PDB file of C-alpha atoms and ligand atoms in Angstrom:
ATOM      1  CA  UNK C 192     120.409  94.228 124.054  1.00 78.00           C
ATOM      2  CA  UNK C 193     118.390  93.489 121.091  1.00 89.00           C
ATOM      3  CA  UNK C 194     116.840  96.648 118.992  1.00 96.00           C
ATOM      4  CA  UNK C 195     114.892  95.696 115.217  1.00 98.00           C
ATOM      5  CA  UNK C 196     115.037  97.692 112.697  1.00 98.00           C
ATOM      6  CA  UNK C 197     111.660  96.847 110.160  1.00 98.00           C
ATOM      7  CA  UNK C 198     111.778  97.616 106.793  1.00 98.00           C
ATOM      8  CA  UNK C 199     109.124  97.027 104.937  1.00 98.00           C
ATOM      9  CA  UNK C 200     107.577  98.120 100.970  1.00 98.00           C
ATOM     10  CA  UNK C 201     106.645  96.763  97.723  1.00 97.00           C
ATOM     11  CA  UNK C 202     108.794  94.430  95.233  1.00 95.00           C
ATOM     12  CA  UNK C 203     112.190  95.584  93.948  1.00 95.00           C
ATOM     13  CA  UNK C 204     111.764  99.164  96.309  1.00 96.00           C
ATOM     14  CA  UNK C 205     115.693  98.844  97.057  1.00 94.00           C
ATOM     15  CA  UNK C 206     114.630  97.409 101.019  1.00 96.00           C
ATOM     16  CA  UNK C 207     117.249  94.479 100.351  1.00 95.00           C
ATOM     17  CA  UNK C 208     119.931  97.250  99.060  1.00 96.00           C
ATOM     18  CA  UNK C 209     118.768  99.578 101.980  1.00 98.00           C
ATOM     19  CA  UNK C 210     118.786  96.912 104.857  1.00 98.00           C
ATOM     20  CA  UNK C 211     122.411  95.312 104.325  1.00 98.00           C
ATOM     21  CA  UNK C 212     123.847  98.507 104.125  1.00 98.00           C
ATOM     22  CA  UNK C 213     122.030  99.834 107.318  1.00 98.00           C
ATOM     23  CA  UNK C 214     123.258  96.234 109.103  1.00 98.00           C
ATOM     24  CA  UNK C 215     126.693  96.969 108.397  1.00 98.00           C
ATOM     25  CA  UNK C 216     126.727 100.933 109.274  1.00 98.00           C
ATOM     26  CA  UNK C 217     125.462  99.667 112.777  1.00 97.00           C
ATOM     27  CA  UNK C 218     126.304  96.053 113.328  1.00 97.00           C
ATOM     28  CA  UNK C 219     123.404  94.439 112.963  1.00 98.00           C
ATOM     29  CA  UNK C 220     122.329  91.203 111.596  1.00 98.00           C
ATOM     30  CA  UNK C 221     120.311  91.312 108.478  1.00 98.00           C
ATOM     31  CA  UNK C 222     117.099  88.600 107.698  1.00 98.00           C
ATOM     32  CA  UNK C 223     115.794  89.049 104.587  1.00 98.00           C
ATOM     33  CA  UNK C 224     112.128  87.488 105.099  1.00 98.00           C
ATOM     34  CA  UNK C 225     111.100  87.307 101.635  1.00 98.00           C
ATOM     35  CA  UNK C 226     113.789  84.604 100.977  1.00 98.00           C
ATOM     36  CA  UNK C 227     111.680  82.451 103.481  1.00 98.00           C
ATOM     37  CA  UNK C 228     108.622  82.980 100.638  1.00 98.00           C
ATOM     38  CA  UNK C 229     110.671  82.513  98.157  1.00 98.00           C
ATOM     39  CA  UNK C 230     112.261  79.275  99.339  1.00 98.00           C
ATOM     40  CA  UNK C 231     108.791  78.003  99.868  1.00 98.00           C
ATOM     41  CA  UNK C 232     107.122  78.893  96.529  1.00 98.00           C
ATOM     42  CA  UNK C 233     110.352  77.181  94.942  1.00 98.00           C
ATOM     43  CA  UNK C 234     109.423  74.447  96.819  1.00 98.00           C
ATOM     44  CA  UNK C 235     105.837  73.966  95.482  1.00 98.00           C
ATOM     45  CA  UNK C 236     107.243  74.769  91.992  1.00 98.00           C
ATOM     46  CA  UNK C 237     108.928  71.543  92.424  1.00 97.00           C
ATOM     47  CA  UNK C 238     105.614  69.916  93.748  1.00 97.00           C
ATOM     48  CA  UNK C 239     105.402  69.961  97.440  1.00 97.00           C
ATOM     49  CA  UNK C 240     102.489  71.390  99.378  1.00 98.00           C
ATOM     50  CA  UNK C 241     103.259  74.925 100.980  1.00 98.00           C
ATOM     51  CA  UNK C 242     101.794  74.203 104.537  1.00 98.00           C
ATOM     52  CA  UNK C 243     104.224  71.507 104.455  1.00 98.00           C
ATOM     53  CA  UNK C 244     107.470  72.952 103.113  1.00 98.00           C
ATOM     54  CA  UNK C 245     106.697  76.419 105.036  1.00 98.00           C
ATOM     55  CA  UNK C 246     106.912  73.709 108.245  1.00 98.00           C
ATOM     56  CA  UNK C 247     109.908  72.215 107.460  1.00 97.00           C
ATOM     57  CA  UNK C 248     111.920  74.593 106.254  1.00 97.00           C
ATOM     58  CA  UNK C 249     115.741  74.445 106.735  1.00 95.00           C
ATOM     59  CA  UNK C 250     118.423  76.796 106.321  1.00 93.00           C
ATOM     60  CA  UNK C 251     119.707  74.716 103.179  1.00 95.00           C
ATOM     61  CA  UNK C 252     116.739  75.654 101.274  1.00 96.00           C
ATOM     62  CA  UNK C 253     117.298  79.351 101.888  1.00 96.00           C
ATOM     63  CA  UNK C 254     120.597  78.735  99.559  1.00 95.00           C
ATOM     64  CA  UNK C 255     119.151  77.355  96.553  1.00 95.00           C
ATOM     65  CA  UNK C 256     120.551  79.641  93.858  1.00 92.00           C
ATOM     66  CA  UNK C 257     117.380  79.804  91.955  1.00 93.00           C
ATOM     67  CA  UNK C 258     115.478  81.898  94.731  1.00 96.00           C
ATOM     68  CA  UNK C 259     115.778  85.166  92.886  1.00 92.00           C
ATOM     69  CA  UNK C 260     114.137  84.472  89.320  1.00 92.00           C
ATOM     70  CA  UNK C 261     110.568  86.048  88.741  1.00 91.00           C
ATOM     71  CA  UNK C 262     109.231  82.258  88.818  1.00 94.00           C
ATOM     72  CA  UNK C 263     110.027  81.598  92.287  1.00 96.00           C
ATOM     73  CA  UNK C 264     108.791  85.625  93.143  1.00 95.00           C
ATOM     74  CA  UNK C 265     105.149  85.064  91.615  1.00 96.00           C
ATOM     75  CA  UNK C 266     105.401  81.801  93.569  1.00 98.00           C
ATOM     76  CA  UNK C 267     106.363  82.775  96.477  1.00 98.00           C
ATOM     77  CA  UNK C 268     103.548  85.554  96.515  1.00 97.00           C
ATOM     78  CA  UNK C 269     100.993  83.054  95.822  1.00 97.00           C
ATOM     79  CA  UNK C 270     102.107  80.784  98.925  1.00 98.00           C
ATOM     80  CA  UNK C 271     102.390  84.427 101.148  1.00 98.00           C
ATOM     81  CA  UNK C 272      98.724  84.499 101.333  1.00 98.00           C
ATOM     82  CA  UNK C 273      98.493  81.569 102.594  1.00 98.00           C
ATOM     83  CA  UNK C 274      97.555  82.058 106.500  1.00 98.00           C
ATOM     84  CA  UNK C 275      99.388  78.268 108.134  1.00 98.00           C
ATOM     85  CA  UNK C 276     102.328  79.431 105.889  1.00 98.00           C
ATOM     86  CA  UNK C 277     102.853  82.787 107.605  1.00 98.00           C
ATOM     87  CA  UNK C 278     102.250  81.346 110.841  1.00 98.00           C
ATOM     88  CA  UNK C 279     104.836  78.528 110.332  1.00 98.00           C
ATOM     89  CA  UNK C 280     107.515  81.128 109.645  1.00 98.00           C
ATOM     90  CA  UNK C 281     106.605  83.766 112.946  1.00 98.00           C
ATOM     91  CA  UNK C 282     108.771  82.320 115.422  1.00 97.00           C
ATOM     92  CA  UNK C 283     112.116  82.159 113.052  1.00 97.00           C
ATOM     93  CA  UNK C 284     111.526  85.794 112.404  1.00 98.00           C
ATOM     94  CA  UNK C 285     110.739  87.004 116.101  1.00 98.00           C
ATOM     95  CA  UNK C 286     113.631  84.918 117.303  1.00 97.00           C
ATOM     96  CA  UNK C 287     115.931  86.716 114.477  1.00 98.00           C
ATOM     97  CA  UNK C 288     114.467  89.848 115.894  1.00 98.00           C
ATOM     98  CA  UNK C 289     115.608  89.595 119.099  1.00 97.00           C
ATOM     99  CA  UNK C 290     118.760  88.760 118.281  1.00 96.00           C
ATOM    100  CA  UNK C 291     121.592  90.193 120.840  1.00 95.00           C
ATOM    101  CA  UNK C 292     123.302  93.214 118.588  1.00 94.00           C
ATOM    102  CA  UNK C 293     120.699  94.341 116.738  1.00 96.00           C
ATOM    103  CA  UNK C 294     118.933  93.096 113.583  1.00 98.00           C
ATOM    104  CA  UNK C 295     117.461  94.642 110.452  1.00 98.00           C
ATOM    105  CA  UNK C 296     114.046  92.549 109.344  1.00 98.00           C
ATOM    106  CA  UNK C 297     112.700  93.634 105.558  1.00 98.00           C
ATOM    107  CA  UNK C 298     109.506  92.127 104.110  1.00 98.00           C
ATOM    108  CA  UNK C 299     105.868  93.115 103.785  1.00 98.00           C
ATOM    109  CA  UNK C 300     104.349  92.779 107.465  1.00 98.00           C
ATOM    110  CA  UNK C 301     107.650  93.225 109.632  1.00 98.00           C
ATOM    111  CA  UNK C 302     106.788  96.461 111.475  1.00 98.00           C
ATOM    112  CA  UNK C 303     102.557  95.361 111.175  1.00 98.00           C
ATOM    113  CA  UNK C 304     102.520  91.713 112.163  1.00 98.00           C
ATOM    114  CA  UNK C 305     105.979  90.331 113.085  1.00 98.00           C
ATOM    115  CA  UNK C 306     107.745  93.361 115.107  1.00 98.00           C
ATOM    116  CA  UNK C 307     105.407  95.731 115.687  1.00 98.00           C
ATOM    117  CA  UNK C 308     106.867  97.193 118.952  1.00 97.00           C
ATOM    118  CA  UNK C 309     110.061  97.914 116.750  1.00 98.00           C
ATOM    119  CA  UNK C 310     111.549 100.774 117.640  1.00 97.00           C
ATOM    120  CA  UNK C 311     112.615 101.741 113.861  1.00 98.00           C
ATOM    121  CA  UNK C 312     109.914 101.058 110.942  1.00 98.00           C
ATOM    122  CA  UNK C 313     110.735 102.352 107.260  1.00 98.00           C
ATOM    123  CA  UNK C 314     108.332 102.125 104.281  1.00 98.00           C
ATOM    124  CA  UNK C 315     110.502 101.745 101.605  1.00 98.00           C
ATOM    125  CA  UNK C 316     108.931 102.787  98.060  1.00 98.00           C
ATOM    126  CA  UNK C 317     109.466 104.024  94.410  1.00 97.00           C
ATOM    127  CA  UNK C 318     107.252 104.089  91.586  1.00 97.00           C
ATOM    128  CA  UNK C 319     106.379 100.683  89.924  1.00 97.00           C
ATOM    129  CA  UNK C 320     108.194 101.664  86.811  1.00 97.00           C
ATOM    130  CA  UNK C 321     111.648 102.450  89.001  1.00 97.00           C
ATOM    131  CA  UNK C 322     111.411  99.547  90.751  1.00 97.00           C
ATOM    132  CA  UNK C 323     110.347  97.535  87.468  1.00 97.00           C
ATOM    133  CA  UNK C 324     113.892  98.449  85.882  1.00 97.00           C
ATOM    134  CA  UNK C 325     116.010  98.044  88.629  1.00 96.00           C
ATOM    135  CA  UNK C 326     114.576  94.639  89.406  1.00 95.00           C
ATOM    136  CA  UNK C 327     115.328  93.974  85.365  1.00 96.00           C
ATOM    137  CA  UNK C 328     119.081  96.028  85.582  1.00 96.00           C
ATOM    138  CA  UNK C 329     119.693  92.955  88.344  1.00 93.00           C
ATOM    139  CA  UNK C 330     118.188  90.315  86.921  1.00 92.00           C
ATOM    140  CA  UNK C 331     119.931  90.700  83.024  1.00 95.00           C
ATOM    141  CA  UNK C 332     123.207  91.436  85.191  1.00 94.00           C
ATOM    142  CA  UNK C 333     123.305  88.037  87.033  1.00 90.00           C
ATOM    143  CA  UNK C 334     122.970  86.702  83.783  1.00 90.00           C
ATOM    144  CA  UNK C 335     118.724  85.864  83.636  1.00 88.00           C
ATOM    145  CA  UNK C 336     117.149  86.896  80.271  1.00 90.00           C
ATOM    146  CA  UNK C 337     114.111  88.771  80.861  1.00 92.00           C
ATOM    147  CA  UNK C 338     112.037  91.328  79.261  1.00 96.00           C
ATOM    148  CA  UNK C 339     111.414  94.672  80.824  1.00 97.00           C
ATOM    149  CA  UNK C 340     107.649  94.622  80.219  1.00 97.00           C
ATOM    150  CA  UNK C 341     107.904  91.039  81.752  1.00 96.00           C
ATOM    151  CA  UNK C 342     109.215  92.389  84.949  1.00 96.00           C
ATOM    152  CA  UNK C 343     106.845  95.493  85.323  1.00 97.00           C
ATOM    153  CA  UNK C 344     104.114  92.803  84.874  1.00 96.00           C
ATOM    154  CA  UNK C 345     105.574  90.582  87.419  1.00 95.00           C
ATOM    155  CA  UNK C 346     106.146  93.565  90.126  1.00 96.00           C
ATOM    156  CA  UNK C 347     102.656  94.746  89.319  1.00 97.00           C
ATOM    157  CA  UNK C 348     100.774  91.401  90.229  1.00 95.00           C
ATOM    158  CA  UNK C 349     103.429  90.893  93.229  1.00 96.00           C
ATOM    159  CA  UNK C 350     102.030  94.371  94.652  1.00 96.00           C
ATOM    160  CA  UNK C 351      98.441  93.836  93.971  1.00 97.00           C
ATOM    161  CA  UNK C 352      99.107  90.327  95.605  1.00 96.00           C
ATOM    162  CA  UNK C 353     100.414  91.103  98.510  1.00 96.00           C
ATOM    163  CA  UNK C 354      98.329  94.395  99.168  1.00 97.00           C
ATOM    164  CA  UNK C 355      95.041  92.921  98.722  1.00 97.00           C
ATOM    165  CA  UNK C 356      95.408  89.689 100.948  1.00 97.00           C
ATOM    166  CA  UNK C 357      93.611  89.266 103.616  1.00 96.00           C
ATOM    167  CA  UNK C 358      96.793  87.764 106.180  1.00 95.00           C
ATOM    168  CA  UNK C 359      99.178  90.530 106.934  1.00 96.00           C
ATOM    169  CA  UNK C 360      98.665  92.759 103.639  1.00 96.00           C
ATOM    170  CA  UNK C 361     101.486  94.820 102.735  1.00 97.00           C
ATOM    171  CA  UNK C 362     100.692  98.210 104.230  1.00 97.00           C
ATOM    172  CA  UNK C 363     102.844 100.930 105.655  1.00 98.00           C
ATOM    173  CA  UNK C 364     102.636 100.737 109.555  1.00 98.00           C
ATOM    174  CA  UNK C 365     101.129 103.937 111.042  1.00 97.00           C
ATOM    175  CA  UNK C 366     104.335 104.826 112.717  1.00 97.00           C
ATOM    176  CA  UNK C 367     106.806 103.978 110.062  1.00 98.00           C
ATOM    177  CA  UNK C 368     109.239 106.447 108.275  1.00 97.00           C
ATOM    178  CA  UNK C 369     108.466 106.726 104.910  1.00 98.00           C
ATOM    179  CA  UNK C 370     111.351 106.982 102.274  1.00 97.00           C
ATOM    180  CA  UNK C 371     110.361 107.405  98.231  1.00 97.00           C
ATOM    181  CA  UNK C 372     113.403 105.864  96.635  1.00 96.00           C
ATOM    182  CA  UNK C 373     112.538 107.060  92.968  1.00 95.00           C
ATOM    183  CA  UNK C 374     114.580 109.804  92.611  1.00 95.00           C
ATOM    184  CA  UNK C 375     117.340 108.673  95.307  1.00 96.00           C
ATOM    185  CA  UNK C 376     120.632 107.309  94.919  1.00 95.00           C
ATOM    186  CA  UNK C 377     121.484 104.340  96.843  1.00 95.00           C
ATOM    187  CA  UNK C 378     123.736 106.638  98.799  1.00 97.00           C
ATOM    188  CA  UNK C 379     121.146 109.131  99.064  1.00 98.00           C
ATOM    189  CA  UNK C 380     118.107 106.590 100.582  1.00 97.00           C
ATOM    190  CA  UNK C 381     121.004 104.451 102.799  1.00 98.00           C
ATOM    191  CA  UNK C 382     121.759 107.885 104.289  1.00 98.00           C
ATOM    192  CA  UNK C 383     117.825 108.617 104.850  1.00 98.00           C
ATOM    193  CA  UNK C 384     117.415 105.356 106.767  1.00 98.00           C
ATOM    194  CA  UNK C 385     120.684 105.231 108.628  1.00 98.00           C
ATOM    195  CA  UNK C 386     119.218 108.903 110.239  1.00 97.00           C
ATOM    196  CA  UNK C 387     116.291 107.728 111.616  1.00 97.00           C
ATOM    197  CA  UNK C 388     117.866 104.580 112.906  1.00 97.00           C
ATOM    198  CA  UNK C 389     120.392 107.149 114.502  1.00 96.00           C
ATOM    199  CA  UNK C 390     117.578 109.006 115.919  1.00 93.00           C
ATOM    200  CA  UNK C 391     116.018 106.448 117.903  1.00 90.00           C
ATOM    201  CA  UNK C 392     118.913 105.059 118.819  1.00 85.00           C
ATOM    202  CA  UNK C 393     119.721 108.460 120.514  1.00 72.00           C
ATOM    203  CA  UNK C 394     116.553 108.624 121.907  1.00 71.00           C
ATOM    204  CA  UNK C 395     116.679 105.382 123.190  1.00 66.00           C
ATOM    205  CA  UNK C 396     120.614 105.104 124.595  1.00 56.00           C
ATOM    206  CA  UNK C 397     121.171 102.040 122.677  1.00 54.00           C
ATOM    207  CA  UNK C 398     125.259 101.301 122.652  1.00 48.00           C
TER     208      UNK C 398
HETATM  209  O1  CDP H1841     112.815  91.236  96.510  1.00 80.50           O
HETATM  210  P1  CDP H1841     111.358  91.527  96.286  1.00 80.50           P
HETATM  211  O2  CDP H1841     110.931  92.791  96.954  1.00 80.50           O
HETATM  212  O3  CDP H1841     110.972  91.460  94.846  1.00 80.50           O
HETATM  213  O4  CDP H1841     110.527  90.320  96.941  1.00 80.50           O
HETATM  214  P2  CDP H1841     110.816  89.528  98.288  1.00 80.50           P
HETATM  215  O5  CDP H1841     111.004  90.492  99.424  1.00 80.50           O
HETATM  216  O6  CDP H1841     111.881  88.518  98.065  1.00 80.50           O
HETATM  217  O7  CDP H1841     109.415  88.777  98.552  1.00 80.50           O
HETATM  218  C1  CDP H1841     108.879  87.820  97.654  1.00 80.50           C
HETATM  219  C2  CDP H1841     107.417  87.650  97.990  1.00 80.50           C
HETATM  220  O8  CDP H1841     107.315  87.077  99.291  1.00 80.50           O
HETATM  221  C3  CDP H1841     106.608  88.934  98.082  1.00 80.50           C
HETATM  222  O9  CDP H1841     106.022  89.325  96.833  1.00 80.50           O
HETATM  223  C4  CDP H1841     105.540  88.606  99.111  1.00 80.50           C
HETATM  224  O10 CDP H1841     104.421  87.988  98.532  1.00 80.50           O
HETATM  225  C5  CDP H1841     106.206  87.595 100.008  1.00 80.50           C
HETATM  226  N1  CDP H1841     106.622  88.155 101.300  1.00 80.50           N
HETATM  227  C6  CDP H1841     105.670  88.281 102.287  1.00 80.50           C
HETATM  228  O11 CDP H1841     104.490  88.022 102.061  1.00 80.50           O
HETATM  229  N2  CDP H1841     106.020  88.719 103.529  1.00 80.50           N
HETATM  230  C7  CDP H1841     107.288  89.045 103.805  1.00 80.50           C
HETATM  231  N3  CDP H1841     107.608  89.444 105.038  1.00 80.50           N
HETATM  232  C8  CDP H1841     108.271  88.938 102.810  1.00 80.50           C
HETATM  233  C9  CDP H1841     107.911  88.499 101.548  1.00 80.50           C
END
């Protein structure tokens, strides 16, 4: 039996944190669709057309090591808007979705475009400045130099980005749980969405 769990929220909000942990409480496999983005703006950074590279992806590109830096981000926000991108990467992310066992989907427009009969939606958020230094805390840690004004700046145009587009703009779907990570420890807002996954799950008899 399949069963989706959709998280979706801003850049840096702790979804990628939040989702693997919630996979592995329950099972589940994890997709993390903004890798997909990513993979395709670092693709046009090294001078292919999105359309293109968003219709030939392959799973090798999703492992180039360089997917993470604020480069490929901004990129990979400028090819999201993009409406023939989006729609060439629907049918990996509905097929993940339906996986047997359960999966966990985080992005922008999982529980609004891509799963929106999901029976779990969370809205993952924190303020900009939060998110800003634990997206820098990472970055410096895996060894990138980068300023923390630089990475405020970068989440800040991300957001207004990917809010503002007309193709599946980042909003909160009307049914999702909302969790404000700011003030939460990462035990604190993986406890938060493991209880409403629980909930439907009871609700729903899911084994
Ligand atoms: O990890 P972070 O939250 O910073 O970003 P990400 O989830 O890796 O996504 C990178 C970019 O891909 C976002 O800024 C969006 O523009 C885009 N994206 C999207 O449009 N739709 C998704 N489902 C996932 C990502």
């Amino acid at each position: 039996m399949s069963f989706t769990v959709a998280i979706d929220g801003p850049a840096a909000a702790g979804k990628g944190t939040i989702s693997k942990a919630v996979a592995a409480e329950f099972g589940f496999g994890h997709l993390d669709t903004g890798l997909l983005y990513r993979a395709v703006g670092r693709k046009v950074l090294h001078g292919a057309s999105a359309i293109e590279a968003a219709e030939t992806l392959t799973t090798e590109d999703l492992t180039a090591d360089d997917l993470r830096t604020p480069e490929v981000a901004q990129a990979a926000s400028k090819v999201a808007v993009i409406a023939e991108v989006r729609a060439a990467l629907v049918d990996f992310q509905r097929a993940f979705a339906r996986r047997a066992g359960g999966a966990v989907l985080d992005g922008r427009d999982i529980g609004t475009v891509i799963c929106p009969k999901a029976p779990v939606k969370l809205y993952v958020t924190a303020s900009a400045e939060v998110r800003a230094e634990r997206r820098w805390k990472e970055l410096t840690g895996n060894g990138h130099e980068a300023a923390l004004e630089d990475v405020l700046a970068d989440v800040v145009a991300r957001d207004a980005r990917d809010r503002e587009r007309a193709e599946a703009p980042l909003v909160a779907a009307e049914d999702a749980v909302h969790i404000d990570t700011s003030d939460l420890t990462i035990d604190e807002a993986v406890a938060a969405a493991c209880a409403a996954v629980r909930a439907k799950q009871g609700s729903l008899n899911f084994e």
